mmCIF file with all atom_site columns, C-alpha atoms in Angstrom:
data_model
loop_
_atom_site.group_PDB
_atom_site.id
_atom_site.type_symbol
_atom_site.label_atom_id
_atom_site.label_alt_id
_atom_site.label_comp_id
_atom_site.label_asym_id
_atom_site.label_entity_id
_atom_site.label_seq_id
_atom_site.pdbx_PDB_ins_code
_atom_site.Cartn_x
_atom_site.Cartn_y
_atom_site.Cartn_z
_atom_site.occupancy
_atom_site.B_iso_or_equiv
_atom_site.pdbx_formal_charge
_atom_site.auth_seq_id
_atom_site.auth_comp_id
_atom_site.auth_asym_id
_atom_site.auth_atom_id
_atom_site.pdbx_PDB_model_num
ATOM 1   C CA . MET L 1 1   ? -34.546 3.437  14.324  1.00 46.00 ? 11  MET L CA 1
ATOM 2   C CA . SER L 1 2   ? -37.850 4.170  15.507  1.00 49.00 ? 12  SER L CA 1
ATOM 3   C CA . GLU L 1 3   ? -40.989 2.794  13.729  1.00 54.00 ? 13  GLU L CA 1
ATOM 4   C CA . ARG L 1 4   ? -42.266 5.309  11.664  1.00 57.00 ? 14  ARG L CA 1
ATOM 5   C CA . HIS L 1 5   ? -39.118 6.121  9.728   1.00 54.00 ? 15  HIS L CA 1
ATOM 6   C CA . THR L 1 6   ? -38.412 2.083  8.873   1.00 56.00 ? 16  THR L CA 1
ATOM 7   C CA . HIS L 1 7   ? -39.545 2.541  5.139   1.00 66.00 ? 17  HIS L CA 1
ATOM 8   C CA . TYR L 1 8   ? -39.831 5.952  3.275   1.00 64.00 ? 18  TYR L CA 1
ATOM 9   C CA . PRO L 1 9   ? -40.363 5.899  -0.552  1.00 70.00 ? 19  PRO L CA 1
ATOM 10  C CA . ALA L 1 10  ? -38.206 7.012  -3.171  1.00 71.00 ? 20  ALA L CA 1
ATOM 11  C CA . TRP L 1 11  ? -40.000 9.615  -4.086  1.00 70.00 ? 21  TRP L CA 1
ATOM 12  C CA . HIS L 1 12  ? -41.141 10.516 -0.483  1.00 69.00 ? 22  HIS L CA 1
ATOM 13  C CA . LEU L 1 13  ? -37.743 11.888 -0.140  1.00 69.00 ? 23  LEU L CA 1
ATOM 14  C CA . LYS L 1 14  ? -37.760 14.089 -3.154  1.00 72.00 ? 24  LYS L CA 1
ATOM 15  C CA . GLN L 1 15  ? -40.569 15.714 -2.526  1.00 77.00 ? 25  GLN L CA 1
ATOM 16  C CA . HIS L 1 16  ? -39.773 16.181 1.303   1.00 73.00 ? 26  HIS L CA 1
ATOM 17  C CA . GLY L 1 17  ? -36.222 15.249 2.059   1.00 71.00 ? 27  GLY L CA 1
ATOM 18  C CA . VAL L 1 18  ? -34.807 13.002 4.774   1.00 67.00 ? 28  VAL L CA 1
ATOM 19  C CA . PRO L 1 19  ? -36.412 13.914 8.279   1.00 66.00 ? 29  PRO L CA 1
ATOM 20  C CA . GLU L 1 20  ? -33.944 15.903 10.908  1.00 63.00 ? 30  GLU L CA 1
ATOM 21  C CA . ASP L 1 21  ? -34.737 13.367 13.034  1.00 61.00 ? 31  ASP L CA 1
ATOM 22  C CA . LEU L 1 22  ? -33.585 10.134 11.270  1.00 61.00 ? 32  LEU L CA 1
ATOM 23  C CA . CYS L 1 23  ? -29.703 11.573 10.462  1.00 55.00 ? 33  CYS L CA 1
ATOM 24  C CA . PRO L 1 24  ? -27.744 12.278 13.537  1.00 60.00 ? 34  PRO L CA 1
ATOM 25  C CA . VAL L 1 25  ? -26.258 15.690 13.762  1.00 61.00 ? 35  VAL L CA 1
ATOM 26  C CA . ALA L 1 26  ? -23.620 16.746 10.753  1.00 60.00 ? 36  ALA L CA 1
ATOM 27  C CA . THR L 1 27  ? -20.429 17.507 11.669  1.00 61.00 ? 37  THR L CA 1
ATOM 28  C CA . GLU L 1 28  ? -17.240 18.963 9.430   1.00 64.00 ? 38  GLU L CA 1
ATOM 29  C CA . LEU L 1 29  ? -16.108 16.511 7.986   1.00 65.00 ? 39  LEU L CA 1
ATOM 30  C CA . THR L 1 30  ? -11.945 18.082 6.768   1.00 71.00 ? 40  THR L CA 1
ATOM 31  C CA . PRO L 1 31  ? -10.097 15.854 3.584   1.00 76.00 ? 41  PRO L CA 1
ATOM 32  C CA . MET L 1 32  ? -7.552  14.066 5.705   1.00 78.00 ? 42  MET L CA 1
ATOM 33  C CA . LEU L 1 33  ? -4.876  12.911 3.546   1.00 78.00 ? 43  LEU L CA 1
ATOM 34  C CA . PRO L 1 34  ? -2.139  9.848  3.883   1.00 77.00 ? 44  PRO L CA 1
ATOM 35  C CA . GLY L 1 35  ? 0.624   12.380 5.315   1.00 77.00 ? 45  GLY L CA 1
ATOM 36  C CA . ASP L 1 36  ? -1.636  13.544 8.288   1.00 81.00 ? 46  ASP L CA 1
ATOM 37  C CA . TRP L 1 37  ? -1.342  10.409 9.856   1.00 83.00 ? 47  TRP L CA 1
ATOM 38  C CA . ARG L 1 38  ? 1.971   9.368  8.645   1.00 89.00 ? 48  ARG L CA 1
ATOM 39  C CA . SER L 1 39  ? 4.939   8.896  11.334  1.00 92.00 ? 49  SER L CA 1
ATOM 40  C CA . PHE L 1 40  ? 7.981   7.916  8.792   1.00 95.00 ? 50  PHE L CA 1
ATOM 41  C CA . ARG L 1 41  ? 8.647   9.792  6.044   1.00 95.00 ? 51  ARG L CA 1
ATOM 42  C CA . PRO L 1 42  ? 10.951  9.289  2.895   1.00 96.00 ? 52  PRO L CA 1
ATOM 43  C CA . VAL L 1 43  ? 14.470  11.344 2.435   1.00 96.00 ? 53  VAL L CA 1
ATOM 44  C CA . VAL L 1 44  ? 16.176  11.102 -0.521  1.00 94.00 ? 54  VAL L CA 1
ATOM 45  C CA . ASP L 1 45  ? 20.252  11.349 -0.701  1.00 95.00 ? 55  ASP L CA 1
ATOM 46  C CA . ARG L 1 46  ? 20.660  13.403 -3.487  1.00 91.00 ? 56  ARG L CA 1
ATOM 47  C CA . ASP L 1 47  ? 24.148  11.770 -3.847  1.00 93.00 ? 57  ASP L CA 1
ATOM 48  C CA . LYS L 1 48  ? 22.987  7.707  -4.601  1.00 94.00 ? 58  LYS L CA 1
ATOM 49  C CA . CYS L 1 49  ? 20.151  8.538  -6.233  1.00 93.00 ? 59  CYS L CA 1
ATOM 50  C CA . VAL L 1 50  ? 20.173  6.818  -9.629  1.00 92.00 ? 60  VAL L CA 1
ATOM 51  C CA . LYS L 1 51  ? 16.595  7.750  -11.094 1.00 92.00 ? 61  LYS L CA 1
ATOM 52  C CA . CYS L 1 52  ? 16.481  4.092  -12.306 1.00 94.00 ? 62  CYS L CA 1
ATOM 53  C CA . ALA L 1 53  ? 12.370  4.968  -10.573 1.00 94.00 ? 63  ALA L CA 1
ATOM 54  C CA . VAL L 1 54  ? 12.029  1.883  -8.711  1.00 96.00 ? 64  VAL L CA 1
ATOM 55  C CA . CYS L 1 55  ? 10.352  3.626  -5.651  1.00 95.00 ? 65  CYS L CA 1
ATOM 56  C CA . TRP L 1 56  ? 8.607   5.268  -8.556  1.00 95.00 ? 66  TRP L CA 1
ATOM 57  C CA . LEU L 1 57  ? 7.151   1.747  -10.072 1.00 96.00 ? 67  LEU L CA 1
ATOM 58  C CA . TYR L 1 58  ? 6.844   0.844  -5.977  1.00 96.00 ? 68  TYR L CA 1
ATOM 59  C CA . CYS L 1 59  ? 4.818   3.734  -4.491  1.00 95.00 ? 69  CYS L CA 1
ATOM 60  C CA . PRO L 1 60  ? 1.341   2.541  -3.484  1.00 94.00 ? 70  PRO L CA 1
ATOM 61  C CA . VAL L 1 61  ? 0.049   5.754  -3.424  1.00 92.00 ? 71  VAL L CA 1
ATOM 62  C CA . GLN L 1 62  ? 2.240   7.452  -6.156  1.00 93.00 ? 72  GLN L CA 1
ATOM 63  C CA . CYS L 1 63  ? 3.556   10.543 -4.283  1.00 93.00 ? 73  CYS L CA 1
ATOM 64  C CA . VAL L 1 64  ? 7.119   10.012 -5.880  1.00 94.00 ? 74  VAL L CA 1
ATOM 65  C CA . GLU L 1 65  ? 7.774   12.980 -8.159  1.00 93.00 ? 75  GLU L CA 1
ATOM 66  C CA . GLU L 1 66  ? 10.419  13.440 -11.170 1.00 89.00 ? 76  GLU L CA 1
ATOM 67  C CA . HIS L 1 67  ? 13.284  16.394 -10.756 1.00 85.00 ? 77  HIS L CA 1
ATOM 68  C CA . ALA L 1 68  ? 15.724  16.730 -13.359 1.00 86.00 ? 78  ALA L CA 1
ATOM 69  C CA . ALA L 1 69  ? 18.833  14.388 -11.594 1.00 82.00 ? 79  ALA L CA 1
ATOM 70  C CA . TRP L 1 70  ? 16.599  12.289 -9.029  1.00 83.00 ? 80  TRP L CA 1
ATOM 71  C CA . PHE L 1 71  ? 13.032  11.361 -7.086  1.00 89.00 ? 81  PHE L CA 1
ATOM 72  C CA . ASP L 1 72  ? 11.305  13.026 -4.574  1.00 90.00 ? 82  ASP L CA 1
ATOM 73  C CA . PHE L 1 73  ? 8.218   12.974 -3.128  1.00 94.00 ? 83  PHE L CA 1
ATOM 74  C CA . ASN L 1 74  ? 4.847   14.845 -1.986  1.00 93.00 ? 84  ASN L CA 1
ATOM 75  C CA . LEU L 1 75  ? 4.827   14.455 1.486   1.00 92.00 ? 85  LEU L CA 1
ATOM 76  C CA . LYS L 1 76  ? 1.334   15.429 1.121   1.00 90.00 ? 86  LYS L CA 1
ATOM 77  C CA . THR L 1 77  ? 0.438   12.060 -0.352  1.00 91.00 ? 87  THR L CA 1
ATOM 78  C CA . CYS L 1 78  ? 2.472   9.878  1.426   1.00 93.00 ? 88  CYS L CA 1
ATOM 79  C CA . LYS L 1 79  ? 1.489   7.664  4.049   1.00 93.00 ? 89  LYS L CA 1
ATOM 80  C CA . GLY L 1 80  ? 5.203   6.429  4.976   1.00 94.00 ? 90  GLY L CA 1
ATOM 81  C CA . CYS L 1 81  ? 5.159   2.665  4.196   1.00 95.00 ? 91  CYS L CA 1
ATOM 82  C CA . GLY L 1 82  ? 8.595   2.577  3.089   1.00 96.00 ? 92  GLY L CA 1
ATOM 83  C CA . ILE L 1 83  ? 8.543   0.586  0.369   1.00 97.00 ? 93  ILE L CA 1
ATOM 84  C CA . CYS L 1 84  ? 10.654  2.623  -1.851  1.00 96.00 ? 94  CYS L CA 1
ATOM 85  C CA . ALA L 1 85  ? 13.068  2.622  0.508   1.00 97.00 ? 95  ALA L CA 1
ATOM 86  C CA . HIS L 1 86  ? 13.043  -0.805 1.402   1.00 97.00 ? 96  HIS L CA 1
ATOM 87  C CA . GLU L 1 87  ? 12.826  -1.353 -2.904  1.00 97.00 ? 97  GLU L CA 1
ATOM 88  C CA . CYS L 1 88  ? 15.709  1.337  -3.714  1.00 97.00 ? 98  CYS L CA 1
ATOM 89  C CA . PRO L 1 89  ? 18.275  -0.799 -4.770  1.00 97.00 ? 99  PRO L CA 1
ATOM 90  C CA . GLN L 1 90  ? 21.108  2.228  -4.003  1.00 97.00 ? 100 GLN L CA 1
ATOM 91  C CA . ARG L 1 91  ? 19.833  2.375  -0.636  1.00 97.00 ? 101 ARG L CA 1
ATOM 92  C CA . ALA L 1 92  ? 19.366  6.275  -1.512  1.00 96.00 ? 102 ALA L CA 1
ATOM 93  C CA . ILE L 1 93  ? 15.827  6.774  0.356   1.00 96.00 ? 103 ILE L CA 1
ATOM 94  C CA . ILE L 1 94  ? 15.955  6.189  4.076   1.00 97.00 ? 104 ILE L CA 1
ATOM 95  C CA . MET L 1 95  ? 12.983  6.347  6.566   1.00 97.00 ? 105 MET L CA 1
ATOM 96  C CA . VAL L 1 96  ? 13.049  9.476  9.146   1.00 97.00 ? 106 VAL L CA 1
ATOM 97  C CA . PRO L 1 97  ? 10.514  9.828  12.232  1.00 96.00 ? 107 PRO L CA 1
ATOM 98  C CA . GLU L 1 98  ? 8.172   12.491 11.042  1.00 88.00 ? 108 GLU L CA 1
ATOM 99  C CA . ALA L 1 99  ? 9.102   14.192 14.572  1.00 82.00 ? 109 ALA L CA 1
ATOM 100 C CA . GLN L 1 100 ? 12.685  15.098 12.629  1.00 73.00 ? 110 GLN L CA 1
#
């Protein structure tokens, strides 16, 4: 940072804004959800699911959605950690590679 930009009082910033040469050129930020970088995704075997809600309780991002007879996953927010599959007492959830 150059010497001339070491201190700007708040009133100066409110009145004049942030100097253009103080900030780097902005890039467009796109929201990134956990599902955008996931490498494995959960798949529910609906015949095995007894709707015990253990997957729902352990999911760190709360992506488990309740349906009439089973639970499913919101893949936009699922980060693919596999905790749901590990904790499922019925082994109704498996993690498959995202490419499948």
